[in-house]
XYZ file of C-alpha atoms in Angstrom:
481
model
C 123.410 119.901 105.444
C 124.971 122.595 107.616
C 126.593 121.693 110.936
C 128.144 124.254 113.271
C 131.418 123.105 114.868
C 133.434 124.476 117.793
C 133.879 124.449 121.536
C 136.300 124.888 124.411
C 138.842 122.413 125.710
C 140.878 122.581 128.903
C 141.533 120.658 132.101
C 141.642 122.560 135.384
C 143.156 121.542 138.709
C 141.510 123.344 141.586
C 144.733 122.710 143.522
C 146.729 124.882 141.138
C 147.755 128.456 142.078
C 147.560 129.419 138.399
C 144.429 131.153 137.104
C 144.015 130.767 133.360
C 143.230 133.857 131.302
C 142.611 134.428 127.606
C 146.377 134.584 127.032
C 146.623 130.905 127.994
C 144.320 129.800 125.173
C 144.969 129.144 121.511
C 142.020 129.901 119.242
C 141.549 127.760 116.139
C 139.136 129.014 113.472
C 137.736 128.394 109.978
C 139.465 125.781 107.813
C 142.097 125.019 110.458
C 139.368 123.942 112.877
C 137.703 121.642 110.337
C 141.046 120.094 109.393
C 142.286 119.602 112.952
C 138.982 118.015 113.942
C 139.366 115.428 111.166
C 136.300 116.744 109.337
C 138.089 117.601 106.084
C 137.976 113.911 105.145
C 136.581 113.211 101.678
C 133.644 111.319 103.152
C 132.299 114.644 104.396
C 132.419 116.276 100.973
C 128.653 116.816 100.932
C 128.539 118.291 104.445
C 128.859 122.021 105.055
C 130.685 122.261 108.364
C 130.348 125.792 109.697
C 133.401 126.407 111.898
C 132.866 128.797 114.783
C 136.001 128.617 116.923
C 137.730 126.202 119.251
C 139.529 127.544 122.336
C 142.166 125.233 123.786
C 144.791 125.614 126.489
C 147.517 123.565 128.081
C 145.741 122.234 131.197
C 146.299 124.310 134.292
C 144.376 126.030 137.047
C 140.813 127.358 137.039
C 139.707 129.633 134.213
C 139.055 133.250 135.113
C 135.316 133.961 134.996
C 135.615 137.017 132.751
C 137.718 134.992 130.309
C 135.139 132.205 130.196
C 132.200 134.570 129.798
C 133.983 136.408 126.992
C 134.668 133.167 125.119
C 131.103 131.966 125.621
C 129.619 135.267 124.488
C 131.743 135.321 121.334
C 130.896 131.695 120.587
C 127.143 132.234 120.962
C 127.289 135.353 118.784
C 129.052 133.403 116.031
C 126.488 130.619 116.374
C 123.606 133.077 116.104
C 125.185 134.628 113.016
C 125.501 131.148 111.445
C 121.812 130.285 111.780
C 120.045 128.464 110.344
C 122.001 125.253 110.927
C 120.818 121.650 110.960
C 122.859 120.564 113.982
C 125.810 121.369 116.218
C 128.995 119.431 116.956
C 130.700 120.607 120.148
C 134.329 119.626 120.735
C 134.834 119.766 124.494
C 137.073 118.306 127.188
C 134.850 118.030 130.236
C 137.228 119.038 133.052
C 137.086 122.827 132.774
C 136.590 124.659 136.048
C 135.554 128.301 136.103
C 135.821 130.337 139.280
C 132.293 130.732 140.659
C 130.712 128.247 138.244
C 130.067 124.635 139.262
C 129.488 123.052 135.852
C 131.179 125.063 133.117
C 130.569 122.641 130.248
C 126.942 122.283 131.316
C 126.602 126.054 131.273
C 128.214 126.303 127.812
C 126.148 123.507 126.247
C 122.905 124.737 127.807
C 123.581 128.187 126.329
C 124.066 126.606 122.883
C 120.785 124.716 123.311
C 119.018 127.965 124.144
C 120.296 129.574 120.935
C 119.343 126.744 118.567
C 116.115 125.719 120.282
C 114.805 122.316 121.359
C 114.502 120.537 118.013
C 118.003 120.587 116.534
C 120.399 117.817 117.611
C 123.642 118.476 119.493
C 126.538 116.008 119.376
C 129.537 116.318 121.689
C 132.987 114.757 121.683
C 134.789 114.532 125.024
C 138.081 113.593 126.607
C 137.645 110.456 128.726
C 139.051 112.444 131.667
C 136.060 114.773 131.566
C 133.284 114.973 134.134
C 129.647 114.536 133.115
C 126.500 115.928 134.736
C 122.779 115.490 134.249
C 122.594 119.057 132.957
C 125.059 118.183 130.185
C 123.244 114.979 129.274
C 119.853 116.746 129.221
C 121.032 119.140 126.483
C 122.531 116.643 124.037
C 121.551 113.871 121.659
C 124.912 112.242 120.944
C 127.959 111.701 123.180
C 131.324 110.242 122.129
C 134.585 110.179 124.099
C 138.185 109.122 123.591
C 138.877 105.438 124.097
C 142.631 105.715 124.534
C 144.895 107.193 127.207
C 147.432 108.370 126.154
C 145.056 109.869 123.597
C 145.706 108.612 120.078
C 142.100 108.590 118.825
C 141.231 112.276 119.055
C 140.171 112.820 115.433
C 138.452 109.440 115.336
C 136.332 110.490 118.303
C 135.237 113.725 116.620
C 134.390 111.673 113.537
C 132.324 109.180 115.535
C 130.231 112.048 116.870
C 129.955 113.675 113.444
C 128.945 110.409 111.774
C 126.100 109.789 114.219
C 124.909 113.379 113.890
C 124.968 113.184 110.088
C 123.126 109.868 110.116
C 120.357 111.293 112.297
C 120.085 114.404 110.145
C 119.936 112.221 107.035
C 116.824 110.438 108.244
C 118.319 107.887 110.581
C 116.846 107.050 113.955
C 116.757 109.709 116.663
C 119.483 109.205 119.238
C 119.328 109.530 122.998
C 121.882 109.437 125.798
C 121.917 107.310 128.946
C 124.477 107.599 131.691
C 125.525 106.239 135.056
C 127.675 108.232 137.504
C 130.217 105.810 139.006
C 131.554 106.690 142.491
C 135.204 106.100 141.565
C 137.934 108.683 140.974
C 141.323 107.423 139.889
C 144.039 109.556 138.291
C 144.798 108.999 134.640
C 148.126 107.456 135.631
C 146.238 104.527 137.196
C 143.826 104.179 134.278
C 145.921 104.089 131.125
C 144.194 102.088 128.420
C 147.524 100.440 127.673
C 147.407 98.638 131.031
C 144.941 96.230 132.608
C 142.200 96.352 133.684
C 141.431 99.455 131.603
C 142.808 97.924 128.434
C 140.164 95.192 128.462
C 137.393 97.534 129.599
C 138.039 99.902 126.705
C 138.640 97.290 124.014
C 135.296 95.840 125.063
C 133.358 99.032 124.349
C 132.855 98.303 120.620
C 131.067 95.083 121.629
C 128.395 97.218 123.263
C 128.216 99.363 120.121
C 127.291 96.227 118.165
C 124.216 95.642 120.342
C 120.778 96.454 118.954
C 119.765 99.978 119.894
C 123.291 101.039 120.962
C 125.527 103.276 118.826
C 128.415 104.537 120.950
C 129.580 103.376 124.391
C 131.897 105.330 126.657
C 133.676 104.929 129.961
C 134.605 108.243 131.521
C 137.405 108.093 134.085
C 136.635 111.661 135.156
C 139.041 114.238 136.551
C 140.288 113.711 140.084
C 142.180 116.991 140.685
C 139.045 119.137 140.738
C 137.434 119.404 144.155
C 133.928 119.886 142.782
C 130.556 118.214 143.233
C 130.515 116.902 139.674
C 133.878 115.120 139.808
C 133.205 111.441 139.181
C 133.646 108.627 136.721
C 130.701 107.659 134.542
C 129.434 105.429 131.787
C 127.748 107.297 128.930
C 125.971 105.577 126.046
C 124.389 106.926 122.880
C 121.698 104.791 121.301
C 118.421 104.628 119.435
C 116.691 102.479 122.088
C 116.572 104.082 125.554
C 116.243 100.730 127.311
C 119.217 99.252 125.456
C 121.311 102.367 126.113
C 120.491 102.232 129.829
C 121.378 98.547 130.042
C 124.715 99.076 128.280
C 125.562 102.018 130.533
C 124.856 99.958 133.645
C 127.026 97.067 132.446
C 129.932 99.387 131.593
C 129.602 101.116 134.961
C 129.518 97.789 136.807
C 132.631 96.637 134.954
C 134.598 99.654 136.124
C 133.260 99.481 139.662
C 134.196 95.799 139.935
C 137.755 96.631 138.830
C 138.209 99.739 140.961
C 140.787 98.102 143.220
C 142.778 96.688 140.293
C 143.790 100.025 138.790
C 147.524 100.440 139.327
C 150.327 102.554 137.928
C 151.629 101.169 134.650
C 155.314 101.869 135.363
C 157.424 101.540 138.528
C 156.367 104.442 140.736
C 158.325 105.539 143.779
C 159.087 108.527 145.998
C 161.531 110.970 144.427
C 164.499 109.953 146.593
C 164.083 106.302 145.577
C 163.799 107.228 141.900
C 167.092 109.104 142.057
C 168.723 106.121 143.748
C 167.498 103.945 140.874
C 168.863 106.456 138.369
C 172.291 106.528 140.017
C 172.488 102.727 139.963
C 171.060 102.261 136.472
C 173.287 100.662 133.823
C 170.897 101.110 130.877
C 169.724 104.281 129.175
C 167.843 106.461 128.618
C 166.512 106.401 132.149
C 163.300 108.443 131.785
C 161.904 109.967 134.950
C 158.394 111.445 135.007
C 157.743 114.365 137.347
C 154.114 113.378 137.938
C 153.017 116.095 140.372
C 153.854 118.938 137.969
C 152.595 117.417 134.718
C 151.178 120.286 132.602
C 149.077 117.947 130.452
C 147.183 116.893 133.574
C 146.722 120.345 135.088
C 150.135 120.775 136.695
C 151.725 124.212 136.749
C 154.998 123.182 135.075
C 157.195 125.560 137.097
C 158.448 123.290 139.874
C 162.139 122.535 140.445
C 161.887 119.786 143.084
C 163.754 117.205 141.010
C 166.375 119.614 139.670
C 167.058 120.902 143.192
C 167.591 117.422 144.656
C 169.504 116.248 141.579
C 172.024 119.079 141.899
C 172.198 118.675 145.665
C 173.267 115.057 145.148
C 175.832 116.072 142.534
C 174.233 114.000 139.769
C 175.213 114.653 136.150
C 174.074 113.768 132.653
C 170.447 114.764 133.109
C 168.277 116.459 130.481
C 165.483 118.411 132.207
C 162.591 119.303 129.904
C 161.190 121.618 130.590
C 160.623 124.110 133.374
C 158.353 127.107 132.784
C 160.013 130.291 134.041
C 159.536 133.451 131.947
C 161.847 135.601 134.095
C 164.679 133.086 133.935
C 164.187 132.746 130.176
C 164.369 136.515 129.806
C 167.592 136.676 131.819
C 169.200 133.995 129.658
C 167.834 135.587 126.475
C 169.684 138.805 127.239
C 172.984 136.880 127.432
C 175.075 135.802 124.480
C 175.133 132.158 123.474
C 178.062 130.586 125.298
C 177.914 133.120 128.119
C 177.704 132.153 131.772
C 175.279 133.781 134.187
C 173.946 133.438 137.698
C 170.296 132.480 137.474
C 167.382 131.589 139.755
C 164.838 129.009 138.594
C 161.561 127.788 140.088
C 158.054 128.744 141.235
C 157.492 131.307 138.493
C 153.735 130.656 138.307
C 153.085 130.415 142.026
C 154.094 126.876 142.968
C 155.590 126.435 146.429
C 158.831 124.651 145.615
C 162.553 124.988 146.315
C 164.214 127.472 143.994
C 167.503 126.668 142.290
C 170.204 129.325 142.327
C 172.999 128.255 140.029
C 175.543 129.218 137.420
C 174.377 128.356 133.924
C 175.903 128.465 130.476
C 173.621 129.491 127.626
C 173.765 126.752 125.011
C 170.916 127.642 122.641
C 168.072 130.124 122.280
C 164.974 129.681 120.128
C 161.470 131.085 119.751
C 159.774 134.398 119.125
C 159.759 137.098 121.829
C 156.642 138.709 120.331
C 154.704 135.454 120.622
C 156.065 134.596 124.071
C 157.503 131.329 122.754
C 161.116 131.877 123.813
C 162.977 128.818 125.087
C 166.561 128.414 126.208
C 168.869 125.457 126.689
C 171.220 125.848 129.639
C 174.116 123.783 130.878
C 174.015 123.521 134.667
C 176.669 121.459 136.478
C 177.067 119.044 133.539
C 173.306 118.744 133.045
C 171.079 120.256 130.372
C 168.028 122.264 131.433
C 165.385 123.535 129.011
C 163.480 126.581 130.237
C 160.332 127.767 128.479
C 158.666 131.146 128.526
C 155.281 129.521 127.927
C 154.360 126.486 130.011
C 154.112 123.400 127.861
C 154.928 119.681 127.839
C 157.950 118.103 126.186
C 156.430 114.807 125.106
C 157.521 114.430 121.496
C 160.902 113.478 120.076
C 160.910 116.633 117.970
C 160.577 118.727 121.145
C 164.094 117.615 122.031
C 165.551 117.463 118.551
C 164.798 121.186 118.186
C 167.554 121.669 120.771
C 169.926 119.218 119.114
C 169.136 116.532 121.692
C 168.505 112.920 120.712
C 166.323 111.539 123.539
C 167.286 107.962 122.745
C 170.953 108.807 123.325
C 170.418 110.715 126.567
C 171.626 109.170 129.801
C 168.823 110.597 131.935
C 165.682 112.303 130.664
C 163.508 114.118 133.198
C 160.101 115.205 131.895
C 156.993 116.660 133.468
C 154.603 113.827 132.784
C 152.473 111.107 134.285
C 152.336 108.055 132.078
C 154.858 108.581 129.319
C 153.755 109.826 125.927
C 153.490 107.377 122.993
C 156.788 108.691 121.579
C 158.820 108.551 124.790
C 157.494 105.307 126.275
C 159.102 102.985 123.672
C 162.616 104.365 124.267
C 162.509 104.408 128.089
C 165.147 102.025 129.419
C 163.855 102.000 132.087
C 160.944 104.336 132.973
C 160.168 105.616 136.446
C 157.417 107.851 137.752
C 158.275 109.993 140.756
C 155.603 110.737 143.333
C 156.315 114.437 143.435
C 154.442 117.385 144.898
C 152.315 119.647 142.732
C 148.844 120.528 141.525
C 148.326 116.976 140.227
C 149.812 115.078 143.159
C 149.264 111.322 142.847
C 148.576 110.969 146.578
C 144.933 111.631 145.914
C 143.636 110.387 149.255
C 145.516 113.283 150.839
C 143.797 115.858 148.625
C 141.493 118.418 150.179
C 137.878 117.355 149.768
C 135.547 120.228 150.518
C 133.095 119.934 147.643
C 133.551 116.442 146.222
C 130.421 114.396 146.824
C 130.932 111.285 148.997
C 131.117 108.380 148.894
C 133.768 108.138 146.204
C 136.433 105.461 145.956
C 139.274 105.592 146.998
C 138.528 108.597 149.230
C 135.965 106.403 150.960
C 136.264 102.635 150.627
C 133.748 100.843 152.832
C 130.519 101.225 150.872
C 128.374 99.268 148.422
C 127.016 100.520 145.141
C 124.807 99.325 142.283
C 124.555 101.093 138.910
C 121.293 102.844 138.029
C 121.166 104.491 134.609
C 119.614 107.874 133.946
C 118.269 109.109 130.615
C 118.613 112.478 128.963
C 115.553 114.678 129.302
C 115.478 114.628 125.499
C 114.945 110.850 125.316
C 111.491 109.799 124.249
C 110.293 113.238 123.147
C 108.917 112.448 119.688
C 108.355 116.128 118.936
C 112.061 116.864 119.135
């Protein structure tokens, strides 16, 4: 049994000034792709996974059209060269936005379908923050998505999709997909699966899987920071019985709709000024402050200095800022000796409109590879530590800080570009706060520009009624397929 594996994975805020190019993506190929997808497990010993490639970026702004078309062309060529195959497993995200293209994942998956023809099955694995369309559903046979946010079931999700695909190819029942678009768009920070009501909604999904005719049930929160027609939540169900799959999808959709007003932030969330007042008065540590509007894992740019600017203006000390993306500032510090002091300007390197910080800094540590654009520097600024990165990225793991000789648990104040805190930082926060800051992933979603988003959609519009009505994939019920 030969299964082609690959895809493209990114999350794109249409409110971001950053346009993603090929340089923003990491390409994973051959054995690395199979291993990272969790498909090197011994239970797949008899399966010949044919890795194509997987392109992945830190979420950001829209993807440049020429970049997308180049990736798609290369992917389709590799797929054609791999034929014949028995099926395809596509590892996607679902919130990619390409300039001039309304449904990028639908375009990609439809192109794969055209290459392999109508009979071979396609399985997809998605991030629960992805957007789904009828075009996507019409191309596929199996759909599986993450059930945790923060995401701790990534490999398990790929394996769920692979297992259903293998079962069908081994003579099991033909699968079909049913889905219900749900007119709700909450940010991920209001829909963490660690908090109610999402916790109960997601832990209840396996109960649907146990129903006759249903194999895999999914609740898609969708992606709110893309002003596009397809942006919406949805329920998506894979099953062997179209009627059972439709019923499950409608029940899941109704459950989310009925809880739409109960989705709240999981940690105390306040305006920035109030968060800094809390920090100044706090007697316990580490006080971890999330810069929500500039969170790079949600599509934020990662170059904003709003918090650092106000922090220094207030004369606050003891903060660890991790990290701010500013290649020019990194280069200036890199040219200085460790221990040297320099005048430096930080902020807005990738186009964000934010206050810049002009300060004197002492170079504490330099690490990374100039040839790979991975240089990072640790600066001391007015009795605070500031980590600058050449390449925009999150600092969500303990090892991210330990690489600079910083123990996050011993820090007085830790300021990170994040929404809900990562699984490694959340347990040590004492206490956590999320600041309602400006940026490409601003939490004040009702104030977002809505030119293309299809109304009505809660909470943008609130006074409307809705009942779920499931739709089937065009592939459902075609016995010849």
